[in-house]
Tab-separated table of N, CA and C in Angstrom:
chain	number	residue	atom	x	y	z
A	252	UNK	N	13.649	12.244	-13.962
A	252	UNK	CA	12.910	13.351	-14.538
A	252	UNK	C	12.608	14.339	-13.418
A	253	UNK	N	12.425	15.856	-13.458
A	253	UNK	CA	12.579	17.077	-12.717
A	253	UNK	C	10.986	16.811	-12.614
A	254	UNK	N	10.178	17.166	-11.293
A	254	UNK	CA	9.478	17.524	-10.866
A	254	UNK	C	9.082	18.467	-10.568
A	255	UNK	N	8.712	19.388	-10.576
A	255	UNK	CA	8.761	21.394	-9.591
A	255	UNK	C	7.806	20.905	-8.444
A	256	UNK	N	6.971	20.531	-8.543
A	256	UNK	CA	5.933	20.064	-6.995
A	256	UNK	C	5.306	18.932	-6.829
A	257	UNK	N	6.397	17.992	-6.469
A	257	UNK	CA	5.865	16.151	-6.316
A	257	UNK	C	4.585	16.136	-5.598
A	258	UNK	N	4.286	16.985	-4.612
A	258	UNK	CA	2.651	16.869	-3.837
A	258	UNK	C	1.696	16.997	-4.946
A	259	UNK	N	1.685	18.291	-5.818
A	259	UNK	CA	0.729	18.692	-6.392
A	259	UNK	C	0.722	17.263	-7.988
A	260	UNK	N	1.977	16.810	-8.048
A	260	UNK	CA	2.033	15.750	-8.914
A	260	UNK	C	1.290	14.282	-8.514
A	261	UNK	N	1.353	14.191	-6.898
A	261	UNK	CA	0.948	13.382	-6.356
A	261	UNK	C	-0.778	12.941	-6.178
A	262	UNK	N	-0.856	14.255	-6.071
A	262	UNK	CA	-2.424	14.593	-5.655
A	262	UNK	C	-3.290	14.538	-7.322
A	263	UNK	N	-2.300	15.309	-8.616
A	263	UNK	CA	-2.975	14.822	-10.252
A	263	UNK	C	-2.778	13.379	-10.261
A	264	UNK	N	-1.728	12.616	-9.726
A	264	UNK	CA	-1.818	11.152	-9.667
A	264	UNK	C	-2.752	10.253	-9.608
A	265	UNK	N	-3.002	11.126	-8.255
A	265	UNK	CA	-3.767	10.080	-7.419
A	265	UNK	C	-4.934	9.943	-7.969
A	266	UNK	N	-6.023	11.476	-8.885
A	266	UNK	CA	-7.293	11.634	-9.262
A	266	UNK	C	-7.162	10.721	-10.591
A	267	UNK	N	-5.889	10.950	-11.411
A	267	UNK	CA	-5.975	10.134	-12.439
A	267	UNK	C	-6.199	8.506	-12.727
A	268	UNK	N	-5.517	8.108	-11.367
A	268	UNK	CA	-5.235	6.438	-11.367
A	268	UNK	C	-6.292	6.333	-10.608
A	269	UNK	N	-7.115	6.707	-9.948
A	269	UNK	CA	-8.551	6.638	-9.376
A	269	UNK	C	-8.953	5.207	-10.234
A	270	UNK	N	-10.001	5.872	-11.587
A	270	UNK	CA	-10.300	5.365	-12.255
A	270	UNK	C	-9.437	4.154	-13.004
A	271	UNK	N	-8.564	3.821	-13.303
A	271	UNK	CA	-7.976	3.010	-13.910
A	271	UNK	C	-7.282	1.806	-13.064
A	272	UNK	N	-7.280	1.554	-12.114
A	272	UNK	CA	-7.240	0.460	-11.542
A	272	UNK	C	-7.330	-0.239	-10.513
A	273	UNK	N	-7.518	-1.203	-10.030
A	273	UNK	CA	-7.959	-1.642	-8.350
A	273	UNK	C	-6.828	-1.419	-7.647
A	274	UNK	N	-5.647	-1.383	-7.623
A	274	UNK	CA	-4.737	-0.724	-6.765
A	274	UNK	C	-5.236	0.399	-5.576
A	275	UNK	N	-5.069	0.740	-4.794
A	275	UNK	CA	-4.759	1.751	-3.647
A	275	UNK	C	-4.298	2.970	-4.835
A	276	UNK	N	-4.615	3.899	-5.058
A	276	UNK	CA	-4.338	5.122	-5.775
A	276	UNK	C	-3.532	6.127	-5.210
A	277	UNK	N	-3.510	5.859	-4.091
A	277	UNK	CA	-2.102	7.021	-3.184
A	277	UNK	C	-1.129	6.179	-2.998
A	278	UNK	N	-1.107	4.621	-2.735
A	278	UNK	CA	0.135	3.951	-3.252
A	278	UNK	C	0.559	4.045	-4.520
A	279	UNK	N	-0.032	3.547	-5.464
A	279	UNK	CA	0.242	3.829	-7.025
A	279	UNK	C	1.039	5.127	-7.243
A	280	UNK	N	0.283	6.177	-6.680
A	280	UNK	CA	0.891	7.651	-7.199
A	280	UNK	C	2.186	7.995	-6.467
A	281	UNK	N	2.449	6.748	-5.527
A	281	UNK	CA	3.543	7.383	-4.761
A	281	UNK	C	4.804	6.888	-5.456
A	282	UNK	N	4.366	5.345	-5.659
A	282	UNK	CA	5.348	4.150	-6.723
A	282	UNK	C	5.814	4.800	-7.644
A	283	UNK	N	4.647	5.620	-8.651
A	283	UNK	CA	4.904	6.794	-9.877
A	283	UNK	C	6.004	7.274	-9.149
A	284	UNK	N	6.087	8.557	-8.806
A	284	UNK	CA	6.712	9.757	-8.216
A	284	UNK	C	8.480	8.970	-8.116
A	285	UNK	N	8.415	7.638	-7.062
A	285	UNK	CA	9.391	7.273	-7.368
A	285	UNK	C	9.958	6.392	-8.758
A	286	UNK	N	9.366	6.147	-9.000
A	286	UNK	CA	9.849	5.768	-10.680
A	286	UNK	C	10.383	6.794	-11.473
A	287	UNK	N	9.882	8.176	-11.364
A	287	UNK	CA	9.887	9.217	-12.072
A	287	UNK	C	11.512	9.579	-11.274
A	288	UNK	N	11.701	9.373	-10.137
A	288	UNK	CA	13.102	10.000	-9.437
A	288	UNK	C	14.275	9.440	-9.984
A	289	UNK	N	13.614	8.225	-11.105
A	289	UNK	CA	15.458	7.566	-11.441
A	289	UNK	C	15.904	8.746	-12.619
A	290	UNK	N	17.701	8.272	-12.703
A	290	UNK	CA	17.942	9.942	-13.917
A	290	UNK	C	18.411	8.849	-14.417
A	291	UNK	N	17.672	8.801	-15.499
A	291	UNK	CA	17.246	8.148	-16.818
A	291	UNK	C	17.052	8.791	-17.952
A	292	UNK	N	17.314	8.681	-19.223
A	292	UNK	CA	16.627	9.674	-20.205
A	292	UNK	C	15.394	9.377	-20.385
A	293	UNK	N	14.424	10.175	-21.164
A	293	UNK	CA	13.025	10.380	-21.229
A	293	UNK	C	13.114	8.969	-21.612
A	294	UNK	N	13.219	8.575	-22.469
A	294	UNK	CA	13.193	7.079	-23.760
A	294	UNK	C	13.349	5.921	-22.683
A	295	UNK	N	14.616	5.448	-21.926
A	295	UNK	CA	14.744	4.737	-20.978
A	295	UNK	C	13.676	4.889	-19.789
A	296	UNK	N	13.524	5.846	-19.292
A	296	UNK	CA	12.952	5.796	-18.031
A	296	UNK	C	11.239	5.400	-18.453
A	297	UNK	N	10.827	6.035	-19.369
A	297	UNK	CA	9.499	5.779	-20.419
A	297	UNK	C	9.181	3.922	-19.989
A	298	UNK	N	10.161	3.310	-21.088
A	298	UNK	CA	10.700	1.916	-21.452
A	298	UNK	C	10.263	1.200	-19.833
A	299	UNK	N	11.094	1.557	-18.744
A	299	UNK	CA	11.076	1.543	-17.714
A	299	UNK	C	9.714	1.447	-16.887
A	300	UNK	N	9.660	2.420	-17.211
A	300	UNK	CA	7.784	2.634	-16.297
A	300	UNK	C	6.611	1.849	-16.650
A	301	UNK	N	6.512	1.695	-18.213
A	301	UNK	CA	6.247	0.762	-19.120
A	301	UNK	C	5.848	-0.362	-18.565
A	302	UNK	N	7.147	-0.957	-18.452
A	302	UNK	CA	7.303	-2.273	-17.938
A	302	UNK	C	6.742	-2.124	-16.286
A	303	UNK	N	7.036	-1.208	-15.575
A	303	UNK	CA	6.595	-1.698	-13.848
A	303	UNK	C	4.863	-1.520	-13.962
A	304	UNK	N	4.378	-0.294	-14.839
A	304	UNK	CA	3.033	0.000	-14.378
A	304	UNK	C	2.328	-0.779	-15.347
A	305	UNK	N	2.784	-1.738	-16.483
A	305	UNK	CA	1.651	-2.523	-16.506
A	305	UNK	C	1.091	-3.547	-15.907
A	306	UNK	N	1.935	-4.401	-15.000
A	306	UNK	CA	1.294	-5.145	-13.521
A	306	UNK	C	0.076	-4.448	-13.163
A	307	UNK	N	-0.066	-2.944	-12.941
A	307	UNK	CA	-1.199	-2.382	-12.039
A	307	UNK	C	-1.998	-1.584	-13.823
A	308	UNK	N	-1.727	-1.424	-14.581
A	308	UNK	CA	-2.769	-0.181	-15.332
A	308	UNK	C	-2.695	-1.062	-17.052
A	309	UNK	N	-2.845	-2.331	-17.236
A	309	UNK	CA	-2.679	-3.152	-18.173
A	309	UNK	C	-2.854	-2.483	-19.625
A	310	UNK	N	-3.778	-2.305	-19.987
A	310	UNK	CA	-3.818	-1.739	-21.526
A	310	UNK	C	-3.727	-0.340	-21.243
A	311	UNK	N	-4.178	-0.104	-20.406
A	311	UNK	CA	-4.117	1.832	-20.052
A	311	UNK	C	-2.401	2.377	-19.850
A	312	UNK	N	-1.544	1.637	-19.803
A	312	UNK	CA	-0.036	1.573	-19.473
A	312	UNK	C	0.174	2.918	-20.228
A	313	UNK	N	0.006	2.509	-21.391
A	313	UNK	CA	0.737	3.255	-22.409
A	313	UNK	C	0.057	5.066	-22.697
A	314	UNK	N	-1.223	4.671	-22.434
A	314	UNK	CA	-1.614	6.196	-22.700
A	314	UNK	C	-1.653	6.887	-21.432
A	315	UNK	N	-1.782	6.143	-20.048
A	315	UNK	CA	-1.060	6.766	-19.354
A	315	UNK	C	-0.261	7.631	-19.048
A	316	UNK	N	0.967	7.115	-19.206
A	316	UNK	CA	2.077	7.448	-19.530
A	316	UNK	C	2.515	8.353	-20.599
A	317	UNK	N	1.807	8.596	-21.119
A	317	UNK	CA	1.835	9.426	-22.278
A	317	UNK	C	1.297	10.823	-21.961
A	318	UNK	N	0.270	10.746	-21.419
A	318	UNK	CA	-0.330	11.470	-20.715
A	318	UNK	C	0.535	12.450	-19.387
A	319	UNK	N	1.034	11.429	-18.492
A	319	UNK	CA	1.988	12.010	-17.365
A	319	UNK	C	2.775	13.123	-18.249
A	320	UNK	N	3.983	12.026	-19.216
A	320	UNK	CA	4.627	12.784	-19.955
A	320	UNK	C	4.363	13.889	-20.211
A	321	UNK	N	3.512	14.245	-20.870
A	321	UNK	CA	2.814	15.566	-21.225
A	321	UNK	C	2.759	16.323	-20.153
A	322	UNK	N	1.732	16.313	-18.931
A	322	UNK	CA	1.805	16.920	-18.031
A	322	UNK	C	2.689	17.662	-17.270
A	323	UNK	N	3.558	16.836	-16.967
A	323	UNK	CA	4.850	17.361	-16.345
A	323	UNK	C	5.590	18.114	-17.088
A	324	UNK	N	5.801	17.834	-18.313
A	324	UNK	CA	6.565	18.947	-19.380
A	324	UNK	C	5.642	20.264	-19.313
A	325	UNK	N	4.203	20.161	-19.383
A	325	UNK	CA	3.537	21.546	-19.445
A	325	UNK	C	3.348	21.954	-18.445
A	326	UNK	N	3.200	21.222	-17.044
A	326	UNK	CA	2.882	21.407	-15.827
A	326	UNK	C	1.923	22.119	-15.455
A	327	UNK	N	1.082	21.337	-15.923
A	327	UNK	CA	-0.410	21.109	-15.930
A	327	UNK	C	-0.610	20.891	-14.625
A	328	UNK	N	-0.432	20.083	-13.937
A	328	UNK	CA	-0.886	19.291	-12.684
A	328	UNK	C	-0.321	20.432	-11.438
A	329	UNK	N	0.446	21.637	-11.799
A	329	UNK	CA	0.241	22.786	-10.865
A	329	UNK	C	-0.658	23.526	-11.058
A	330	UNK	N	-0.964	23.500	-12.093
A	330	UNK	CA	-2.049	24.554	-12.811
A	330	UNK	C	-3.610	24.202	-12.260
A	331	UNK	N	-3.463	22.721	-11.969
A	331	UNK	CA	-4.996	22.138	-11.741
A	331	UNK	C	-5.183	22.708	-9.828
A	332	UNK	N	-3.945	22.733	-9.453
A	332	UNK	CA	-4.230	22.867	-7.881
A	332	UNK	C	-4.170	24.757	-7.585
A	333	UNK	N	-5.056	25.204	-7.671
A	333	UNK	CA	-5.274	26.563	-7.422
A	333	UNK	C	-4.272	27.157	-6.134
A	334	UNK	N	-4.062	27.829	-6.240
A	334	UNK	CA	-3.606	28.308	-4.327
A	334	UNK	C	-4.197	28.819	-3.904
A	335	UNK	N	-4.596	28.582	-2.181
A	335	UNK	CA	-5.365	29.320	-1.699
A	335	UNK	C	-6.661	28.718	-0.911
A	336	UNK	N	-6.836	27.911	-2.066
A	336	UNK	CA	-8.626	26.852	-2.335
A	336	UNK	C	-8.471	25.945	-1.725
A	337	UNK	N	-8.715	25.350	-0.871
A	337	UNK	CA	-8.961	24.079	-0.337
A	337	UNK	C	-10.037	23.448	-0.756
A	338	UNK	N	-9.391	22.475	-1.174
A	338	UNK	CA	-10.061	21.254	-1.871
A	338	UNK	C	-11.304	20.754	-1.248
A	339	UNK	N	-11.560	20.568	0.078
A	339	UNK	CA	-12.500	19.942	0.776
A	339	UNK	C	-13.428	21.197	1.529
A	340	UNK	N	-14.173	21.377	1.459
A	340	UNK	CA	-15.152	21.932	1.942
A	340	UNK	C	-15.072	22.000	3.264
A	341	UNK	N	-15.604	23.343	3.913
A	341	UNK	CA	-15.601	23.317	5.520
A	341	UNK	C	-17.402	23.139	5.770
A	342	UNK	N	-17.293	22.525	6.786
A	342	UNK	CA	-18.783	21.926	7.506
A	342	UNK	C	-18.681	22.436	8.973
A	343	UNK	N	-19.854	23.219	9.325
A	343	UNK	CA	-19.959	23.708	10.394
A	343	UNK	C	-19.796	22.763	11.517
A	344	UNK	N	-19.264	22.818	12.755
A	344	UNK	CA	-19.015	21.571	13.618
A	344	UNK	C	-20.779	21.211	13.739
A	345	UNK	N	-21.766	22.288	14.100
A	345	UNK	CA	-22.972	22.071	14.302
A	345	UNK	C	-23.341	20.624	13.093
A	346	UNK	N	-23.068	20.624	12.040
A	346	UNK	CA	-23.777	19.846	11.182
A	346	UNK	C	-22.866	18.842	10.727
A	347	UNK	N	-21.575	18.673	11.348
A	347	UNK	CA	-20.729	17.381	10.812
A	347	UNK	C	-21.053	16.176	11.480
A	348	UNK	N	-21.046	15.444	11.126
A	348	UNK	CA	-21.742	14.270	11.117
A	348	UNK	C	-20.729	12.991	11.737
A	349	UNK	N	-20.833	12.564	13.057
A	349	UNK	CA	-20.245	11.819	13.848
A	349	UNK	C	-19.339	10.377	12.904
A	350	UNK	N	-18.604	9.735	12.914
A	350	UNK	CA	-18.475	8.574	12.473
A	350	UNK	C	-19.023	7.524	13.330
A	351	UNK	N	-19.305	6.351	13.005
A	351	UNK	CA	-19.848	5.566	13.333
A	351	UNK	C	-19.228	4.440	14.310
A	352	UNK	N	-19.576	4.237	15.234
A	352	UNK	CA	-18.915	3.500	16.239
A	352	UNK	C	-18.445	2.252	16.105
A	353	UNK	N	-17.143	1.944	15.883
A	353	UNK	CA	-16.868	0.219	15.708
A	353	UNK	C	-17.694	-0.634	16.056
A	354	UNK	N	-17.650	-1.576	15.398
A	354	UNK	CA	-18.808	-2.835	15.596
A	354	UNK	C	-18.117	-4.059	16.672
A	355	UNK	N	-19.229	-3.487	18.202
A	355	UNK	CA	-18.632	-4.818	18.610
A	355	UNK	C	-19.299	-5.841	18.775
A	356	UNK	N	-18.878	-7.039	17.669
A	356	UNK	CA	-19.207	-8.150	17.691
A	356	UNK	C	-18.478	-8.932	18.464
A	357	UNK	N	-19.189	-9.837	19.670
A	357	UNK	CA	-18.753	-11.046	20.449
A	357	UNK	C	-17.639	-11.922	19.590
A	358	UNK	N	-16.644	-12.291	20.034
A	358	UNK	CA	-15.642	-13.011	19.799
A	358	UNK	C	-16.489	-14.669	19.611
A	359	UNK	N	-16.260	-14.905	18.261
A	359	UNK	CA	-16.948	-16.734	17.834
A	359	UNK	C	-15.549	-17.558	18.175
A	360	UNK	N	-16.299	-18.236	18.736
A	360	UNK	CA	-15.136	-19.554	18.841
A	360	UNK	C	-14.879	-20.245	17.262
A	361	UNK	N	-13.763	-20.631	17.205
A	361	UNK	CA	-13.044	-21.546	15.970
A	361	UNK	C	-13.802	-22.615	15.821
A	362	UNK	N	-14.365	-23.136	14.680
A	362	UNK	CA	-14.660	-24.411	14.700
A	362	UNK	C	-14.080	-24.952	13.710
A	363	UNK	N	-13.537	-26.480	14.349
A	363	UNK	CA	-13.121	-27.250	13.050
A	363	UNK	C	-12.221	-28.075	13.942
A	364	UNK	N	-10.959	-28.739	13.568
A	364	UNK	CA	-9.583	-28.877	14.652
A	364	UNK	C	-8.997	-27.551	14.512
A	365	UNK	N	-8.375	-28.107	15.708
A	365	UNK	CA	-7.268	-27.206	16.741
A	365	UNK	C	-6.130	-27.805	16.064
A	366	UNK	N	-5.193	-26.236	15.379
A	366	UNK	CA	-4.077	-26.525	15.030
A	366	UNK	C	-2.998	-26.207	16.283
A	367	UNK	N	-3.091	-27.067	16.829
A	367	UNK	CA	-1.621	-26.359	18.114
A	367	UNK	C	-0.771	-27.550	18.437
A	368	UNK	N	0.529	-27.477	18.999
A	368	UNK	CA	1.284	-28.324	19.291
A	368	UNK	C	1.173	-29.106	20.876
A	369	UNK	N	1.374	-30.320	21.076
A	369	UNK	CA	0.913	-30.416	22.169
A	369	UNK	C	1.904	-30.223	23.563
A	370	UNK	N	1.223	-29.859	24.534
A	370	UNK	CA	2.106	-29.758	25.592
A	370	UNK	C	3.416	-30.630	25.812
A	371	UNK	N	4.523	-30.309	26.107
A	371	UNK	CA	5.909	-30.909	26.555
A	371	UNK	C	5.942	-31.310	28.097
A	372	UNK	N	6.393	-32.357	28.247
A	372	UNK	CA	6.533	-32.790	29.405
A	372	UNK	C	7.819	-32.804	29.611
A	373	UNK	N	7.959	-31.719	30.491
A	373	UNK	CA	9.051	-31.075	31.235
A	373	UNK	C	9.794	-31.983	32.356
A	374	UNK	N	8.911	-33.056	32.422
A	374	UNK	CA	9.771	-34.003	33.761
A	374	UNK	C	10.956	-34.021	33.895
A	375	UNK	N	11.957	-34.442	34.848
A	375	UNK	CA	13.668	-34.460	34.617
A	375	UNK	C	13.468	-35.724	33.576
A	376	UNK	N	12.851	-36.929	33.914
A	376	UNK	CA	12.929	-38.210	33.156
A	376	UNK	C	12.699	-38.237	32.404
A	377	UNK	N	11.911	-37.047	31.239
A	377	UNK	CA	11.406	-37.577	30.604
A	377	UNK	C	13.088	-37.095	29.293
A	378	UNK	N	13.636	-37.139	29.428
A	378	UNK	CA	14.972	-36.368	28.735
A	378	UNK	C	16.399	-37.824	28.600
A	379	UNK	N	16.080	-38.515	29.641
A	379	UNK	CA	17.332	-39.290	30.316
A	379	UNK	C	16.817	-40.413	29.571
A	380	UNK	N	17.793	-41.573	29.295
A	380	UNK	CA	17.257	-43.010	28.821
A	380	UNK	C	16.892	-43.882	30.065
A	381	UNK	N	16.042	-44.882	29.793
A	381	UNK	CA	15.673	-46.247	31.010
A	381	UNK	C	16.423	-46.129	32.176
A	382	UNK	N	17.894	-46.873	31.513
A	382	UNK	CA	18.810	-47.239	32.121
A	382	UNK	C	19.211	-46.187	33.025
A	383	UNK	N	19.752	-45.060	32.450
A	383	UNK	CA	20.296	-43.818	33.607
A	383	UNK	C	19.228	-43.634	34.293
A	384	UNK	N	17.767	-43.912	34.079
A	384	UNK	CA	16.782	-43.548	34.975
A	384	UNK	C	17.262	-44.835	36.089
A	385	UNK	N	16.912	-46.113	35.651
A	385	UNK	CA	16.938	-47.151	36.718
A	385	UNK	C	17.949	-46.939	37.682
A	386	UNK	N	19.254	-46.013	37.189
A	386	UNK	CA	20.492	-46.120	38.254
A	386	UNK	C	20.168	-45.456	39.784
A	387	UNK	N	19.270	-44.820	39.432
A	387	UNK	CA	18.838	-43.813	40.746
A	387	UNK	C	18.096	-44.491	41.176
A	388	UNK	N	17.326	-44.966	40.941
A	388	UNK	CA	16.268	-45.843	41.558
A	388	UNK	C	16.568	-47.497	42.745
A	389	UNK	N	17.772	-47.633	42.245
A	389	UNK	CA	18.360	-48.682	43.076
A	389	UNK	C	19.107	-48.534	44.049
């Protein structure tokens, strides 16, 4: 299916699948976008999507999708991204607000057993049988 602006499709994606499921929502919308790239007819590729996005959007699958459909035919989801506007607000450097410094917590020791293998003893002897050992020895 034809796209005119996969970002601006990406970005209606992403606000839409927000709400509808515990997934990562900029993964989801990206999975979309490529689902949408197979050339498929509407009916097949539909059928298709169907089946992958109800793993992540279970009863919502269908109106979903129904929904996209729509969109992209009216192309709506350019219409929602203005030009020009930036989405995020500018904040004076004076009043932006630092992030917060990683937490350093002291390293805890493991408790429980130690899963590790034990040291190899590298000796020449320890490789050779008795006998080839005893030959040197006499």
């Amino acid at each position: 299916m034809h796209v005119n602006n996969p970002e601006a499709l990406k970005v209606w994606l992403t606000d839409v699948l927000q709400p509808l499921c515990d997934a990562d929502p900029s993964a989801l919308a990206r999975y979309v976008l490529a689902l949408l790239k197979k050339d498929k007819p509407i009916r097949e590729l539909t059928q298709c999507m169907l089946e992958q996005l109800d793993v992540f959007l279970g009863a919502e699958t269908k109106p979903f999708l129904d929904k996209l459909i729509a969109v992209i035919k009216s192309e709506e989801y350019i219409k929602a991204q203005s030009p020009g506007v930036n989405p995020t607000p500018a904040v004076p450097a004076s009043q932006a607000i630092a992030p917060a410094p990683p937490s350093l917590d002291p390293i805890k020791p493991v408790k429980g057993p130690r899963e590790c293998t034990p040291p190899l003893d590298v000796s020449p002897t320890f490789h050779f049988p008795l006998n080839y050992r005893l030959r040197f020895l006499l």
